Coordinates of C-alpha atoms and ligand atoms in Angstrom, one line a residue:
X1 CA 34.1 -41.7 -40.6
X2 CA 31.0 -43.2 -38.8
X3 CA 30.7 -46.1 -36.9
X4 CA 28.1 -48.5 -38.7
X5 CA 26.6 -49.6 -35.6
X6 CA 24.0 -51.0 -37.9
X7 CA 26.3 -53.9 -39.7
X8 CA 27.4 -55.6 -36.3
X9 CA 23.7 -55.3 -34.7
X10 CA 20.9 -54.9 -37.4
X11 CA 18.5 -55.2 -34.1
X12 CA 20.2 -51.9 -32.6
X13 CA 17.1 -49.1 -32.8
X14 CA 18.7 -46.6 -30.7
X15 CA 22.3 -45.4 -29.8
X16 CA 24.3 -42.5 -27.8
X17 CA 26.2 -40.3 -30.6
X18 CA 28.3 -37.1 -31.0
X19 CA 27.3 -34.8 -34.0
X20 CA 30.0 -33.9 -35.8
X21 CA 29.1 -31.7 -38.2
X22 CA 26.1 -30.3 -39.6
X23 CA 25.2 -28.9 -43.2
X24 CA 23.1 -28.4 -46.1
X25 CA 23.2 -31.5 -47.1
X26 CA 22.8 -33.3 -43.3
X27 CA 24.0 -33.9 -40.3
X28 CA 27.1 -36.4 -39.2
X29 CA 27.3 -38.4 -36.0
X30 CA 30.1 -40.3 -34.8
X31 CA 28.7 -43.9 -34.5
X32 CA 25.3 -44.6 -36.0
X33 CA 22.2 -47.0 -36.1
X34 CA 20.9 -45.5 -39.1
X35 CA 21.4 -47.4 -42.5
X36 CA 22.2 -45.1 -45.5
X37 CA 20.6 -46.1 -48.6
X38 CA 22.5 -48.6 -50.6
X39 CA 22.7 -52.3 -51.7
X40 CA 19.3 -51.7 -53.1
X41 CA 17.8 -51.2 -49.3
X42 CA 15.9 -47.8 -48.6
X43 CA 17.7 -45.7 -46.2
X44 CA 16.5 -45.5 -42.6
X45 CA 13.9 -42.6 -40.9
X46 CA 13.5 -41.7 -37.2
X47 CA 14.2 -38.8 -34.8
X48 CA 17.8 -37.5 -33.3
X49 CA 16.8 -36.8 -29.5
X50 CA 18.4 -34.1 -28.4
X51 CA 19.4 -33.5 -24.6
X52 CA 16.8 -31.4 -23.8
X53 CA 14.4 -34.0 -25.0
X54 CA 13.3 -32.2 -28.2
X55 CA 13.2 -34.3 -31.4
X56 CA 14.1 -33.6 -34.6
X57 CA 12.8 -35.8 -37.4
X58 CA 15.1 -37.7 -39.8
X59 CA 13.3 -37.9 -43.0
X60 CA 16.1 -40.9 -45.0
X61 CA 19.4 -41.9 -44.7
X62 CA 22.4 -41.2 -47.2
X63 CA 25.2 -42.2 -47.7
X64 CA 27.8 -38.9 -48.4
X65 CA 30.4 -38.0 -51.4
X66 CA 33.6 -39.4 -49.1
X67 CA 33.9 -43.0 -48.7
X68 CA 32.5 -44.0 -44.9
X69 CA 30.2 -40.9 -45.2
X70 CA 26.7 -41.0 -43.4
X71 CA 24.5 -37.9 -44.1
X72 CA 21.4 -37.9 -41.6
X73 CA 18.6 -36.2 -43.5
X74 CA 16.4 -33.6 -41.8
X75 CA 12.9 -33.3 -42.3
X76 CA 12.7 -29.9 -41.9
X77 CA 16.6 -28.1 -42.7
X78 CA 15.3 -25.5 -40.6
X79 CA 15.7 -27.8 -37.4
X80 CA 20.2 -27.9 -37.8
X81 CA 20.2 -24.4 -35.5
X82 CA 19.3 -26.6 -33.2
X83 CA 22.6 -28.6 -33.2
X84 CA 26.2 -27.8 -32.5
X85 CA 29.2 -30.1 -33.4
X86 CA 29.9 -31.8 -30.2
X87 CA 26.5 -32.0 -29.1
X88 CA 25.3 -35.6 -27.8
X89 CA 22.2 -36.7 -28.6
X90 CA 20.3 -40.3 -29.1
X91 CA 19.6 -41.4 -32.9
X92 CA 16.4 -43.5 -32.8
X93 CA 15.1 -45.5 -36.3
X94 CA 11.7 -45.6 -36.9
X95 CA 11.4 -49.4 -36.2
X96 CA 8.4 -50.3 -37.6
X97 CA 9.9 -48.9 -41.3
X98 CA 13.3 -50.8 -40.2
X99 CA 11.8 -53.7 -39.6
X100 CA 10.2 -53.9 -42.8
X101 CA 13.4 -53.6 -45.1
X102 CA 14.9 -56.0 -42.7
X103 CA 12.0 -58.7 -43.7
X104 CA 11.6 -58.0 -47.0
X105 CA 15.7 -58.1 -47.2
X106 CA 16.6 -61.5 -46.4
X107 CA 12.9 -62.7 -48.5
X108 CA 15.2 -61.0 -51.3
X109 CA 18.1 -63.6 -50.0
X110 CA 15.6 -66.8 -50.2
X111 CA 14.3 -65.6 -54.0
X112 CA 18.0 -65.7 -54.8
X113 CA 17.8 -69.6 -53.5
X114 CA 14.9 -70.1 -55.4
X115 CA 15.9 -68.8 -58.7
X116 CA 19.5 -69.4 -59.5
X117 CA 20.1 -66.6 -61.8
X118 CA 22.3 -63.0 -61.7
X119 CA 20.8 -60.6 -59.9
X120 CA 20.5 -57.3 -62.5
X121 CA 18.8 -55.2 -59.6
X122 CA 17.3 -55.0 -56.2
X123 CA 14.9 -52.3 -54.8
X124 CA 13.5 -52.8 -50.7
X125 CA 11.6 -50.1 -49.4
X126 CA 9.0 -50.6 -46.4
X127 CA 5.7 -51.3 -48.7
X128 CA 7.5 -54.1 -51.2
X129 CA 10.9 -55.6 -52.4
X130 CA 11.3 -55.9 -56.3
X131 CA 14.3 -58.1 -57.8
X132 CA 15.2 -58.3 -61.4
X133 CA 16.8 -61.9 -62.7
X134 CA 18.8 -61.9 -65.7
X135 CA 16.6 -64.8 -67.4
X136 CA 14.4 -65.6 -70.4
X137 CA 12.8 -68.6 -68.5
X138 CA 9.4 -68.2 -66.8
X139 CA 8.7 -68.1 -63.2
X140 CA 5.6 -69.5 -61.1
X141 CA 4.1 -67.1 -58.7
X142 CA 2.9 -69.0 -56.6
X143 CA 5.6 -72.0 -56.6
X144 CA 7.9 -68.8 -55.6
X145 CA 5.5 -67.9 -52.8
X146 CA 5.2 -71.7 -51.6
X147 CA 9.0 -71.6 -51.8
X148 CA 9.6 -68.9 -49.6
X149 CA 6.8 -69.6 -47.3
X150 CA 8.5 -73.2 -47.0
X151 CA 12.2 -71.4 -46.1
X152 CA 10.7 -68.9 -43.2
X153 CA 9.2 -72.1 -41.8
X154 CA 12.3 -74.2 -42.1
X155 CA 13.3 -71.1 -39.4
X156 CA 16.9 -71.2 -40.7
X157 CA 19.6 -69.0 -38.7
X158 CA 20.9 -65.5 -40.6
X159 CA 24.4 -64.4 -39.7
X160 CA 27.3 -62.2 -41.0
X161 CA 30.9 -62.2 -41.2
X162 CA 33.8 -60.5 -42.6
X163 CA 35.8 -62.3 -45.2
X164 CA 39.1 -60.9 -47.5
X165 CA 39.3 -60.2 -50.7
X166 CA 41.4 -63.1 -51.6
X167 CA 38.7 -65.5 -50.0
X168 CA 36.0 -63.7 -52.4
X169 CA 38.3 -64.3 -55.3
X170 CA 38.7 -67.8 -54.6
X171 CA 34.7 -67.9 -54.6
X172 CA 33.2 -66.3 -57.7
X173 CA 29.7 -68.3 -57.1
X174 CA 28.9 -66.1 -53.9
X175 CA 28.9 -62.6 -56.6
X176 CA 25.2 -62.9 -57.5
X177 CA 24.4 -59.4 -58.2
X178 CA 25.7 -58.2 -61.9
X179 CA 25.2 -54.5 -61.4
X180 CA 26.3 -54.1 -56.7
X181 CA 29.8 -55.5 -56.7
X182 CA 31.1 -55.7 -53.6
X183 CA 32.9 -52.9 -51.8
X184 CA 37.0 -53.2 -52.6
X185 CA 40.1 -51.5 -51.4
X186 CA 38.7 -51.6 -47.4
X187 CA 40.5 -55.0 -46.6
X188 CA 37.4 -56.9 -45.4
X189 CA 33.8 -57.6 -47.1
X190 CA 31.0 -58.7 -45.5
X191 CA 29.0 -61.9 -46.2
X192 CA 25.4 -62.7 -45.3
X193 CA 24.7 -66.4 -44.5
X194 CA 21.1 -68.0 -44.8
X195 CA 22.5 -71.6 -43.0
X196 CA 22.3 -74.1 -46.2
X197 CA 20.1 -71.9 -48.0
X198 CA 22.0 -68.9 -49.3
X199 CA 25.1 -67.0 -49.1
X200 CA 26.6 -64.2 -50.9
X201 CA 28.6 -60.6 -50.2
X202 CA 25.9 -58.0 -48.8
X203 CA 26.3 -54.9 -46.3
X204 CA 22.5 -54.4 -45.7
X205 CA 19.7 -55.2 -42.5
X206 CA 18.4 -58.7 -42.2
X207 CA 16.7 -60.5 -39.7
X208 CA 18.3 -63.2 -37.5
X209 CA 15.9 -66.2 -38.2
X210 CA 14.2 -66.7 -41.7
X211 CA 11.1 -67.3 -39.2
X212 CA 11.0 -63.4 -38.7
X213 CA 10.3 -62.7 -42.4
X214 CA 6.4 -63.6 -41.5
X215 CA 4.1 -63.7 -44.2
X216 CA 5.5 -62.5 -47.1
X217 CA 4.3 -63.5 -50.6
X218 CA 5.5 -62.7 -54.4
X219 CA 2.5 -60.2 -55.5
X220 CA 3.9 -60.4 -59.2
X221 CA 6.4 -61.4 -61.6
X222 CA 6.7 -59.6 -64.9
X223 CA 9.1 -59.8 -67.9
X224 CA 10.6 -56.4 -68.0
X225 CA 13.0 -57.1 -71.4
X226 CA 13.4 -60.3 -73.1
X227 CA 16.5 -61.2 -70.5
X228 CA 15.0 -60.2 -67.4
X229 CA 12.4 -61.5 -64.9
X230 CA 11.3 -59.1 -62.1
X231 CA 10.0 -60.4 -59.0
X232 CA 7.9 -58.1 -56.4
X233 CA 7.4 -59.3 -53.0
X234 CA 4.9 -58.1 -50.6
X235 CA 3.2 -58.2 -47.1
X236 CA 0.6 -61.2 -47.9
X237 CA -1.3 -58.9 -44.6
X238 CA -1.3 -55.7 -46.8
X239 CA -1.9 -58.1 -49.7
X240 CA -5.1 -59.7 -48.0
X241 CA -6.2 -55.8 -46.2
Ligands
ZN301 ZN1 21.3 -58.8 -47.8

């Protein structure tokens, strides 16, 4: 097991860890501030610095075949000689990428306030977020971009907690994703809060403050089938560049 740094502290970049094992397919720490792809969130990049101040370059983050499984990926496999179970080094994310999953995240989070439908997928990489509604209705581009541009300014406070299973049950209107479910069997699941805007089961990187989302618009809205609406987000910067 790992120690998801990154749950608790989503503003973490950098921690001390102990490797404890490395393979083919990656290498394991103790404790971690790396996010392993999941929830519909890309999977974090950066360097593990290594005592001699060498770096070796984490190309993603993955999640591993046993449950609590964390699988650093190296960009070159060639560069696990130079670890040893044991060894300590520092695991560093490559912030700027971090930082835009952690935006585009919790925009995902304000969509969902916006358009009160199931969630039938989710993709958030660094260049755009994409959300698929289970709907036939249309949606307005740029009411959805006044929207969210209205709920960053509103600057509401983003926090976690850990709820049980039996308070989950008891509130079947936080489940908005049809095809995530949330994570059972581990006694404890973990609920993002948007303060009077959104709240719902999620185990992924957000910001602290909807004002830290920035500028960031809906660049399109298609109709993938005759049930489902998919929203794209972007960067209005990279938008206007
Ligand atoms: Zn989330």
């Amino acid at each position: 097991m790992t120690e998801e740094l990154f749950r608790e502290d989503a503003s973490l970049h950098q921690c001390s860890a102990c490797v404890l094992a490395i393979d083919d397919r990656g290498v394991r720490l103790d404790r971690t501030v790396f996010y392993p792809q999941g929830g519909g969130q890309a999977g974090d990049a950066g360097v593990l610095r290594l005592g001699d101040g060498r770096e070796l370059q984490v190309a993603d983050t993955r999640k591993g075949e046993l449950p609590g499984e964390i699988l650093h990926l190296l960009a070159d496999p060639a560069d696990a000689v130079a670890l040893q179970p044991g060894d300590v080094v520092t695991a560093v994310i490559d912030r700027v990428r971090r930082g835009a999953h952690m935006r585009f995240h919790t925009a995902t989070h304000l969509l969902c306030a916006l358009v009160p439908h199931p969630v039938d997928g989710c993709s958030i990489t660094a260049a755009y977020a994409r959300l698929d509604f289970h709907m036939n209705e249309p949606l307005d581009k740029q009411q959805l971009s006044d929207g969210i541009a209205r709920l960053v300014a509103a600057a509401r406070p983003v926090h976690h907690r850990w709820v049980g299973e039996t308070e989950l049950d008891a509130n079947p209107q936080w489940v908005r994703s049809m095809r995530v479910l949330p994570p059972r069997g581990q006694g404890r699941i973990r609920v993002l809060e948007i303060d009077g805007v959104d709240l719902q089961p999620c185990g992924g990187t957000h910001v602290a403050n909807t004002a830290d989302i920035g500028k960031v618009i809906v660049t399109k809205v298609e109709k993938k089938s005759a049930m489902t609406r998919r929203v794209i987000l972007g960067f209005a910067e990279a938008a206007e560049g």
